[in-house]
PDB file of C-alpha atoms in Angstrom:
ATOM      1  CA  MET Q 353     136.795  99.514  91.478  1.00 38.00           C
ATOM      2  CA  SER Q 354     135.493  95.969  91.522  1.00 41.00           C
ATOM      3  CA  PRO Q 355     137.691  93.477  89.681  1.00 48.00           C
ATOM      4  CA  THR Q 356     134.506  91.946  88.269  1.00 68.00           C
ATOM      5  CA  VAL Q 357     131.522  93.967  87.092  1.00 75.00           C
ATOM      6  CA  PRO Q 358     128.320  92.239  88.232  1.00 92.00           C
ATOM      7  CA  THR Q 359     126.144  90.950  85.421  1.00 94.00           C
ATOM      8  CA  LEU Q 360     123.135  90.087  87.565  1.00 97.00           C
ATOM      9  CA  PRO Q 361     119.688  90.996  86.215  1.00 98.00           C
ATOM     10  CA  TYR Q 362     117.761  93.859  87.799  1.00 98.00           C
ATOM     11  CA  THR Q 363     114.102  94.054  88.758  1.00 98.00           C
ATOM     12  CA  VAL Q 364     112.380  97.344  89.568  1.00 98.00           C
ATOM     13  CA  ASN Q 365     110.474  97.594  92.825  1.00 98.00           C
ATOM     14  CA  CYS Q 366     107.396  99.481  91.703  1.00 98.00           C
ATOM     15  CA  SER Q 367     106.244 100.145  95.247  1.00 98.00           C
ATOM     16  CA  LEU Q 368     109.117 102.620  95.725  1.00 97.00           C
ATOM     17  CA  LEU Q 369     109.952 103.547  92.127  1.00 98.00           C
ATOM     18  CA  PHE Q 370     107.575 105.263  89.698  1.00 98.00           C
ATOM     19  CA  THR Q 371     105.304 106.229  92.581  1.00 97.00           C
ATOM     20  CA  GLU Q 372     104.568 109.454  90.711  1.00 96.00           C
ATOM     21  CA  LEU Q 373     102.314 107.257  88.570  1.00 98.00           C
ATOM     22  CA  PRO Q 374      99.208 105.240  89.475  1.00 98.00           C
ATOM     23  CA  LEU Q 375     100.180 101.733  90.511  1.00 98.00           C
ATOM     24  CA  LEU Q 376      98.853 100.017  87.403  1.00 98.00           C
ATOM     25  CA  GLN Q 377     100.893 102.301  85.117  1.00 98.00           C
ATOM     26  CA  ARG Q 378     104.202 101.527  86.800  1.00 98.00           C
ATOM     27  CA  PRO Q 379     105.005  98.213  85.050  1.00 98.00           C
ATOM     28  CA  ALA Q 380     104.767  99.930  81.671  1.00 98.00           C
ATOM     29  CA  ALA Q 381     106.958 102.780  82.944  1.00 98.00           C
ATOM     30  CA  ALA Q 382     109.588 100.272  84.038  1.00 98.00           C
ATOM     31  CA  ARG Q 383     109.436  98.662  80.603  1.00 98.00           C
ATOM     32  CA  ALA Q 384     109.838 102.047  78.926  1.00 98.00           C
ATOM     33  CA  ALA Q 385     112.918 102.641  81.098  1.00 97.00           C
ATOM     34  CA  GLY Q 386     114.485  99.491  79.686  1.00 97.00           C
ATOM     35  CA  PHE Q 387     113.635  96.850  82.304  1.00 98.00           C
ATOM     36  CA  ASP Q 388     111.879  93.549  81.713  1.00 98.00           C
ATOM     37  CA  ALA Q 389     111.173  92.658  85.349  1.00 98.00           C
ATOM     38  CA  VAL Q 390     109.326  94.244  88.270  1.00 98.00           C
ATOM     39  CA  GLU Q 391     108.511  93.434  91.877  1.00 98.00           C
ATOM     40  CA  PHE Q 392     105.910  94.829  94.271  1.00 98.00           C
ATOM     41  CA  TRP Q 393     104.989  95.012  97.905  1.00 97.00           C
ATOM     42  CA  TRP Q 394     101.447  93.702  98.406  1.00 97.00           C
ATOM     43  CA  PRO Q 395      99.659  96.015  95.936  1.00 97.00           C
ATOM     44  CA  PHE Q 396      96.204  95.924  97.531  1.00 97.00           C
ATOM     45  CA  GLU Q 397      94.760  97.433 100.702  1.00 95.00           C
ATOM     46  CA  ARG Q 398      93.238  94.176 101.930  1.00 97.00           C
ATOM     47  CA  ALA Q 399      94.585  90.672 102.339  1.00 98.00           C
ATOM     48  CA  VAL Q 400      91.837  89.448 100.024  1.00 98.00           C
ATOM     49  CA  PRO Q 401      91.117  92.022  97.308  1.00 98.00           C
ATOM     50  CA  ALA Q 402      88.231  91.887  94.893  1.00 98.00           C
ATOM     51  CA  ASP Q 403      88.690  89.645  91.863  1.00 98.00           C
ATOM     52  CA  SER Q 404      88.529  92.726  89.644  1.00 98.00           C
ATOM     53  CA  GLU Q 405      91.514  94.243  91.462  1.00 98.00           C
ATOM     54  CA  VAL Q 406      93.577  91.108  90.940  1.00 98.00           C
ATOM     55  CA  ASP Q 407      92.541  90.947  87.291  1.00 98.00           C
ATOM     56  CA  ALA Q 408      93.585  94.573  86.737  1.00 98.00           C
ATOM     57  CA  PHE Q 409      96.951  94.040  88.421  1.00 98.00           C
ATOM     58  CA  THR Q 410      97.893  90.905  86.496  1.00 98.00           C
ATOM     59  CA  ALA Q 411      96.673  92.493  83.261  1.00 98.00           C
ATOM     60  CA  ALA Q 412      98.933  95.508  83.836  1.00 98.00           C
ATOM     61  CA  ILE Q 413     101.909  93.176  84.218  1.00 98.00           C
ATOM     62  CA  ALA Q 414     101.065  91.233  81.069  1.00 98.00           C
ATOM     63  CA  GLU Q 415     100.279  94.282  78.954  1.00 98.00           C
ATOM     64  CA  ALA Q 416     103.549  95.949  79.935  1.00 98.00           C
ATOM     65  CA  GLY Q 417     105.492  92.920  78.742  1.00 98.00           C
ATOM     66  CA  VAL Q 418     107.415  92.542  81.987  1.00 98.00           C
ATOM     67  CA  ARG Q 419     107.912  89.631  84.356  1.00 98.00           C
ATOM     68  CA  LEU Q 420     106.690  89.853  87.946  1.00 98.00           C
ATOM     69  CA  THR Q 421     109.717  88.476  89.779  1.00 98.00           C
ATOM     70  CA  GLY Q 422     108.695  89.162  93.367  1.00 98.00           C
ATOM     71  CA  LEU Q 423     105.657  89.916  95.498  1.00 98.00           C
ATOM     72  CA  ASN Q 424     105.200  90.611  99.196  1.00 98.00           C
ATOM     73  CA  LEU Q 425     102.584  88.667 101.053  1.00 98.00           C
ATOM     74  CA  PHE Q 426      99.986  90.832 102.776  1.00 98.00           C
ATOM     75  CA  ALA Q 427     101.862  92.823 105.410  1.00 96.00           C
ATOM     76  CA  GLY Q 428      99.185  94.904 107.093  1.00 93.00           C
ATOM     77  CA  ARG Q 429      99.729  98.636 106.886  1.00 85.00           C
ATOM     78  CA  LEU Q 430     102.874  99.054 104.818  1.00 75.00           C
ATOM     79  CA  PRO Q 431     104.275 101.631 104.817  1.00 69.00           C
ATOM     80  CA  GLY Q 432     102.934 102.091 108.290  1.00 73.00           C
ATOM     81  CA  PRO Q 433     102.987 100.569 111.749  1.00 77.00           C
ATOM     82  CA  ASP Q 434     102.557  96.861 111.005  1.00 85.00           C
ATOM     83  CA  ARG Q 435     105.665  95.789 109.053  1.00 92.00           C
ATOM     84  CA  GLY Q 436     104.098  92.416 108.423  1.00 96.00           C
ATOM     85  CA  VAL Q 437     101.631  90.091 110.115  1.00 97.00           C
ATOM     86  CA  LEU Q 438     103.476  86.768 109.944  1.00 98.00           C
ATOM     87  CA  SER Q 439     103.986  86.643 113.718  1.00 98.00           C
ATOM     88  CA  HIS Q 440     100.622  88.034 114.836  1.00 97.00           C
ATOM     89  CA  PRO Q 441      98.511  85.321 116.521  1.00 98.00           C
ATOM     90  CA  ALA Q 442      95.220  87.144 115.931  1.00 97.00           C
ATOM     91  CA  ARG Q 443      95.802  87.350 112.173  1.00 97.00           C
ATOM     92  CA  VAL Q 444      96.545  83.731 111.283  1.00 98.00           C
ATOM     93  CA  GLN Q 445      93.342  83.343 109.274  1.00 97.00           C
ATOM     94  CA  GLU Q 446      94.157  86.542 107.398  1.00 97.00           C
ATOM     95  CA  VAL Q 447      97.492  85.025 106.387  1.00 98.00           C
ATOM     96  CA  ARG Q 448      95.778  81.835 105.238  1.00 98.00           C
ATOM     97  CA  ASP Q 449      93.187  83.702 103.197  1.00 98.00           C
ATOM     98  CA  ASN Q 450      95.872  85.866 101.609  1.00 98.00           C
ATOM     99  CA  LEU Q 451      97.826  82.809 100.508  1.00 98.00           C
ATOM    100  CA  GLU Q 452      94.967  81.695  98.276  1.00 98.00           C
ATOM    101  CA  VAL Q 453      95.145  84.999  96.413  1.00 98.00           C
ATOM    102  CA  VAL Q 454      98.943  84.908  96.218  1.00 98.00           C
ATOM    103  CA  VAL Q 455      98.924  81.412  94.715  1.00 98.00           C
ATOM    104  CA  ALA Q 456      96.372  82.545  92.125  1.00 98.00           C
ATOM    105  CA  ILE Q 457      98.550  85.521  91.157  1.00 98.00           C
ATOM    106  CA  ALA Q 458     101.605  83.264  90.949  1.00 98.00           C
ATOM    107  CA  GLU Q 459      99.754  80.883  88.631  1.00 98.00           C
ATOM    108  CA  ARG Q 460      98.940  83.783  86.304  1.00 98.00           C
ATOM    109  CA  THR Q 461     102.302  85.527  86.378  1.00 98.00           C
ATOM    110  CA  GLY Q 462     104.919  82.864  87.049  1.00 98.00           C
ATOM    111  CA  THR Q 463     106.152  84.667  90.139  1.00 98.00           C
ATOM    112  CA  THR Q 464     108.250  82.479  92.443  1.00 98.00           C
ATOM    113  CA  ALA Q 465     109.667  84.843  95.126  1.00 98.00           C
ATOM    114  CA  PHE Q 466     107.427  85.927  98.005  1.00 98.00           C
ATOM    115  CA  ASN Q 467     108.526  88.204 100.829  1.00 98.00           C
ATOM    116  CA  ALA Q 468     106.809  87.419 104.146  1.00 98.00           C
ATOM    117  CA  LEU Q 469     107.440  90.264 106.580  1.00 98.00           C
ATOM    118  CA  TYR Q 470     107.684  89.103 110.176  1.00 98.00           C
ATOM    119  CA  GLY Q 471     105.726  91.829 111.953  1.00 97.00           C
ATOM    120  CA  LEU Q 472     106.455  93.924 115.031  1.00 96.00           C
ATOM    121  CA  ARG Q 473     106.490  92.716 118.611  1.00 96.00           C
ATOM    122  CA  LEU Q 474     103.038  93.202 120.123  1.00 95.00           C
ATOM    123  CA  GLU Q 475     102.382  94.668 123.535  1.00 95.00           C
ATOM    124  CA  GLY Q 476     100.825  92.090 125.830  1.00 96.00           C
ATOM    125  CA  VAL Q 477     101.673  89.125 123.581  1.00 97.00           C
ATOM    126  CA  ASP Q 478     104.450  86.736 124.571  1.00 98.00           C
ATOM    127  CA  ALA Q 479     107.398  86.915 122.156  1.00 98.00           C
ATOM    128  CA  ALA Q 480     107.709  83.122 122.121  1.00 98.00           C
ATOM    129  CA  GLU Q 481     104.076  82.838 121.021  1.00 98.00           C
ATOM    130  CA  GLN Q 482     104.734  85.300 118.225  1.00 98.00           C
ATOM    131  CA  ASP Q 483     107.788  83.357 117.099  1.00 98.00           C
ATOM    132  CA  GLU Q 484     105.837  80.096 117.023  1.00 98.00           C
ATOM    133  CA  THR Q 485     103.043  81.785 115.074  1.00 98.00           C
ATOM    134  CA  ALA Q 486     105.580  83.105 112.574  1.00 98.00           C
ATOM    135  CA  LEU Q 487     107.050  79.641 112.152  1.00 98.00           C
ATOM    136  CA  LEU Q 488     103.643  78.030 111.688  1.00 98.00           C
ATOM    137  CA  ASN Q 489     102.600  80.648 109.132  1.00 98.00           C
ATOM    138  CA  THR Q 490     105.903  80.385 107.289  1.00 98.00           C
ATOM    139  CA  VAL Q 491     105.681  76.606 106.974  1.00 98.00           C
ATOM    140  CA  THR Q 492     102.072  76.898 105.802  1.00 98.00           C
ATOM    141  CA  ALA Q 493     103.034  79.549 103.237  1.00 98.00           C
ATOM    142  CA  ALA Q 494     106.008  77.537 102.026  1.00 98.00           C
ATOM    143  CA  LYS Q 495     103.885  74.444 101.471  1.00 98.00           C
ATOM    144  CA  ALA Q 496     101.184  76.409  99.660  1.00 98.00           C
ATOM    145  CA  LEU Q 497     103.693  78.198  97.425  1.00 98.00           C
ATOM    146  CA  ALA Q 498     105.699  75.055  96.680  1.00 98.00           C
ATOM    147  CA  GLN Q 499     102.943  74.092  94.251  1.00 96.00           C
ATOM    148  CA  VAL Q 500     103.956  77.066  92.071  1.00 98.00           C
ATOM    149  CA  GLY Q 501     107.698  76.594  92.598  1.00 98.00           C
ATOM    150  CA  GLY Q 502     107.722  79.436  95.095  1.00 98.00           C
ATOM    151  CA  THR Q 503     110.200  80.471  97.785  1.00 98.00           C
ATOM    152  CA  VAL Q 504     109.215  82.301 100.969  1.00 98.00           C
ATOM    153  CA  LEU Q 505     111.686  85.093 101.699  1.00 98.00           C
ATOM    154  CA  ILE Q 506     112.498  86.286 105.213  1.00 98.00           C
ATOM    155  CA  GLU Q 507     113.768  89.866 105.388  1.00 98.00           C
ATOM    156  CA  PRO Q 508     115.567  91.670 108.214  1.00 98.00           C
ATOM    157  CA  ILE Q 509     114.553  95.343 108.112  1.00 97.00           C
ATOM    158  CA  SER Q 510     115.574  98.622 109.707  1.00 96.00           C
ATOM    159  CA  GLY Q 511     113.640 101.578 111.034  1.00 92.00           C
ATOM    160  CA  ALA Q 512     111.541  99.675 113.569  1.00 90.00           C
ATOM    161  CA  GLU Q 513     113.010  98.825 116.955  1.00 90.00           C
ATOM    162  CA  ASP Q 514     110.219  96.328 117.659  1.00 94.00           C
ATOM    163  CA  TYR Q 515     110.955  94.284 114.522  1.00 97.00           C
ATOM    164  CA  PRO Q 516     112.870  91.229 115.812  1.00 97.00           C
ATOM    165  CA  LEU Q 517     114.789  90.286 112.642  1.00 98.00           C
ATOM    166  CA  ARG Q 518     117.490  92.908 112.156  1.00 98.00           C
ATOM    167  CA  THR Q 519     120.610  91.132 110.877  1.00 98.00           C
ATOM    168  CA  ALA Q 520     121.336  88.560 108.209  1.00 98.00           C
ATOM    169  CA  ALA Q 521     122.082  86.081 110.982  1.00 98.00           C
ATOM    170  CA  ASP Q 522     118.607  86.694 112.444  1.00 98.00           C
ATOM    171  CA  GLY Q 523     116.925  86.030 109.105  1.00 98.00           C
ATOM    172  CA  ALA Q 524     119.069  83.002 108.308  1.00 98.00           C
ATOM    173  CA  ALA Q 525     118.421  81.481 111.731  1.00 98.00           C
ATOM    174  CA  PHE Q 526     114.682  81.786 111.267  1.00 98.00           C
ATOM    175  CA  ALA Q 527     114.929  80.282 107.770  1.00 98.00           C
ATOM    176  CA  ALA Q 528     116.858  77.373 109.309  1.00 98.00           C
ATOM    177  CA  ARG Q 529     114.023  76.816 111.798  1.00 98.00           C
ATOM    178  CA  ALA Q 530     111.586  76.646 108.890  1.00 98.00           C
ATOM    179  CA  HIS Q 531     113.816  74.121 107.111  1.00 98.00           C
ATOM    180  CA  ALA Q 532     113.877  71.962 110.225  1.00 98.00           C
ATOM    181  CA  ALA Q 533     110.083  72.175 110.398  1.00 98.00           C
ATOM    182  CA  GLY Q 534     109.729  70.763 106.889  1.00 98.00           C
ATOM    183  CA  ALA Q 535     109.848  73.867 104.696  1.00 98.00           C
ATOM    184  CA  PRO Q 536     113.035  73.798 102.591  1.00 98.00           C
ATOM    185  CA  ASN Q 537     111.778  76.572 100.264  1.00 98.00           C
ATOM    186  CA  VAL Q 538     112.413  79.384 102.759  1.00 98.00           C
ATOM    187  CA  ALA Q 539     115.394  81.698 102.270  1.00 98.00           C
ATOM    188  CA  LEU Q 540     116.987  84.908 103.437  1.00 98.00           C
ATOM    189  CA  LEU Q 541     116.149  88.147 101.652  1.00 98.00           C
ATOM    190  CA  ALA Q 542     119.243  90.332 101.926  1.00 98.00           C
ATOM    191  CA  ASP Q 543     118.314  93.986 101.540  1.00 98.00           C
ATOM    192  CA  LEU Q 544     121.774  95.527 101.650  1.00 98.00           C
ATOM    193  CA  TYR Q 545     120.434  98.907 102.757  1.00 98.00           C
ATOM    194  CA  HIS Q 546     118.574  97.532 105.769  1.00 98.00           C
ATOM    195  CA  LEU Q 547     121.529  95.367 106.786  1.00 98.00           C
ATOM    196  CA  ALA Q 548     123.927  98.311 106.570  1.00 98.00           C
ATOM    197  CA  VAL Q 549     121.676 100.612 108.587  1.00 98.00           C
ATOM    198  CA  ASN Q 550     121.334  97.938 111.263  1.00 98.00           C
ATOM    199  CA  GLY Q 551     125.102  97.660 111.577  1.00 97.00           C
ATOM    200  CA  ASP Q 552     125.663  94.362 109.809  1.00 98.00           C
ATOM    201  CA  ASP Q 553     128.993  93.741 108.083  1.00 98.00           C
ATOM    202  CA  VAL Q 554     127.435  93.723 104.621  1.00 98.00           C
ATOM    203  CA  ALA Q 555     130.624  92.694 102.840  1.00 98.00           C
ATOM    204  CA  ALA Q 556     130.933  89.669 105.116  1.00 98.00           C
ATOM    205  CA  VAL Q 557     127.269  88.790 104.634  1.00 98.00           C
ATOM    206  CA  VAL Q 558     127.484  88.658 100.841  1.00 98.00           C
ATOM    207  CA  ALA Q 559     130.837  86.884 100.917  1.00 97.00           C
ATOM    208  CA  GLU Q 560     129.781  84.217 103.408  1.00 97.00           C
ATOM    209  CA  ARG Q 561     126.099  83.751 102.582  1.00 97.00           C
ATOM    210  CA  ALA Q 562     125.842  84.408  98.836  1.00 97.00           C
ATOM    211  CA  ALA Q 563     124.825  80.880  97.927  1.00 93.00           C
ATOM    212  CA  GLU Q 564     122.055  80.743 100.559  1.00 95.00           C
ATOM    213  CA  ILE Q 565     120.497  84.142  99.819  1.00 98.00           C
ATOM    214  CA  GLY Q 566     117.124  83.867  98.118  1.00 98.00           C
ATOM    215  CA  HIS Q 567     116.921  87.459  96.903  1.00 98.00           C
ATOM    216  CA  ILE Q 568     118.959  90.662  97.073  1.00 98.00           C
ATOM    217  CA  GLN Q 569     117.575  94.183  97.154  1.00 98.00           C
ATOM    218  CA  ILE Q 570     119.616  97.357  97.064  1.00 98.00           C
ATOM    219  CA  ALA Q 571     119.504 101.001  98.033  1.00 98.00           C
ATOM    220  CA  ASP Q 572     122.370 103.200  99.094  1.00 98.00           C
ATOM    221  CA  ALA Q 573     123.012 104.131 102.701  1.00 98.00           C
ATOM    222  CA  PRO Q 574     122.488 106.485 104.310  1.00 96.00           C
ATOM    223  CA  GLY Q 575     119.339 107.881 102.746  1.00 97.00           C
ATOM    224  CA  ARG Q 576     117.915 104.862 100.851  1.00 98.00           C
ATOM    225  CA  GLY Q 577     118.511 106.570  97.509  1.00 98.00           C
ATOM    226  CA  GLU Q 578     119.846 105.132  94.278  1.00 98.00           C
ATOM    227  CA  PRO Q 579     123.431 103.793  94.108  1.00 97.00           C
ATOM    228  CA  GLY Q 580     125.919 106.632  94.276  1.00 96.00           C
ATOM    229  CA  THR Q 581     123.903 108.776  96.680  1.00 97.00           C
ATOM    230  CA  GLY Q 582     125.435 107.202  99.795  1.00 97.00           C
ATOM    231  CA  ASP Q 583     128.484 105.286 100.951  1.00 97.00           C
ATOM    232  CA  LEU Q 584     127.715 101.627 100.168  1.00 98.00           C
ATOM    233  CA  PRO Q 585     129.979 100.056  97.490  1.00 97.00           C
ATOM    234  CA  LEU Q 586     126.963  98.375  95.953  1.00 98.00           C
ATOM    235  CA  LEU Q 587     128.519  97.208  92.686  1.00 97.00           C
ATOM    236  CA  ASP Q 588     131.439  95.674  94.560  1.00 97.00           C
ATOM    237  CA  LEU Q 589     129.017  93.933  96.911  1.00 98.00           C
ATOM    238  CA  LEU Q 590     126.971  92.558  94.021  1.00 98.00           C
ATOM    239  CA  ALA Q 591     130.115  91.333  92.289  1.00 97.00           C
ATOM    240  CA  THR Q 592     131.105  89.522  95.488  1.00 97.00           C
ATOM    241  CA  ALA Q 593     127.651  87.966  95.790  1.00 97.00           C
ATOM    242  CA  GLN Q 594     127.758  86.783  92.190  1.00 97.00           C
ATOM    243  CA  ALA Q 595     131.233  85.335  92.621  1.00 96.00           C
ATOM    244  CA  GLY Q 596     129.969  83.484  95.686  1.00 97.00           C
ATOM    245  CA  GLY Q 597     127.116  81.811  93.846  1.00 96.00           C
ATOM    246  CA  TYR Q 598     124.217  84.255  93.843  1.00 97.00           C
ATOM    247  CA  SER Q 599     122.611  84.297  90.400  1.00 97.00           C
ATOM    248  CA  GLY Q 600     119.139  85.756  90.991  1.00 97.00           C
ATOM    249  CA  TYR Q 601     117.584  89.130  90.396  1.00 98.00           C
ATOM    250  CA  VAL Q 602     118.659  92.273  92.212  1.00 98.00           C
ATOM    251  CA  GLY Q 603     115.681  94.325  93.338  1.00 98.00           C
ATOM    252  CA  LEU Q 604     116.050  98.082  92.913  1.00 98.00           C
ATOM    253  CA  GLU Q 605     114.192  99.099  96.055  1.00 98.00           C
ATOM    254  CA  TYR Q 606     115.253 102.682  96.609  1.00 98.00           C
ATOM    255  CA  ARG Q 607     113.661 106.097  96.866  1.00 97.00           C
ATOM    256  CA  PRO Q 608     114.875 108.081  93.862  1.00 97.00           C
ATOM    257  CA  SER Q 609     116.460 111.426  94.625  1.00 94.00           C
ATOM    258  CA  GLY Q 610     114.739 112.921  91.567  1.00 94.00           C
ATOM    259  CA  SER Q 611     112.457 111.391  88.994  1.00 95.00           C
ATOM    260  CA  SER Q 612     112.376 107.616  88.808  1.00 97.00           C
ATOM    261  CA  ALA Q 613     113.518 107.589  85.178  1.00 94.00           C
ATOM    262  CA  ASP Q 614     116.526 109.783  85.991  1.00 95.00           C
ATOM    263  CA  SER Q 615     117.539 107.575  88.918  1.00 97.00           C
ATOM    264  CA  PHE Q 616     118.902 104.868  86.589  1.00 97.00           C
ATOM    265  CA  ALA Q 617     121.854 106.976  85.406  1.00 95.00           C
ATOM    266  CA  TRP Q 618     124.188 104.882  87.582  1.00 95.00           C
ATOM    267  CA  LEU Q 619     123.322 101.839  85.454  1.00 93.00           C
ATOM    268  CA  ARG Q 620     124.013 103.623  82.193  1.00 84.00           C
ATOM    269  CA  ALA Q 621     127.341 104.784  83.578  1.00 78.00           C
TER     270      ALA Q 621
END
């Protein structure tokens, strides 16, 4: 048992939880379950949705009485084969166009955390060119989002061998490159599930990097279910992160083993 129970606030990832409901009903469902904060992957099919789609999304957040604490930038087909477009040379304009929409949503909602998924390695495209594209896009995004107090988050993920950022060290190193290029508002997103599946020493990551982590997300491993369905000592890890200086939200980004509402029993316990 952890010597200190974490008191960090939770935010519900409504792209994995409450998926039994239409997307625009999920913020209200999270509120009914007792939460006052939600986060989403990019909630539209296109990088630049219609104004009416953006209006409906921001209205759903406001009407539910919750705060939008995090939003992915456009990531291509997700879930699906893209896993982000940050490093794709042929999609630079798409990233730029998406940023205009993201800034507008941030101005309406007060959101300040933005996950920019790197993207897979592309056949026939030099890896160094992809890395330079990712850096250029990240610096551009960071400068655009600085006007709304935003931070660009860089996330190592699992489940895709061609995704080049797999460990916390990978994500932190790329964030450091962005800092050196003039973008101080870039930080590591530590999804404890992805790090564990990729073989990272998660306890060491949260102990050594807590103060530099921009956002934490959790799911148990194996399985990506709610805490208690796998082997990760998630509450201990969160207590360590908090003791080390992390004070932000914890994103509940798991696939519930039953209904979404029932998957919060671990919190009540």
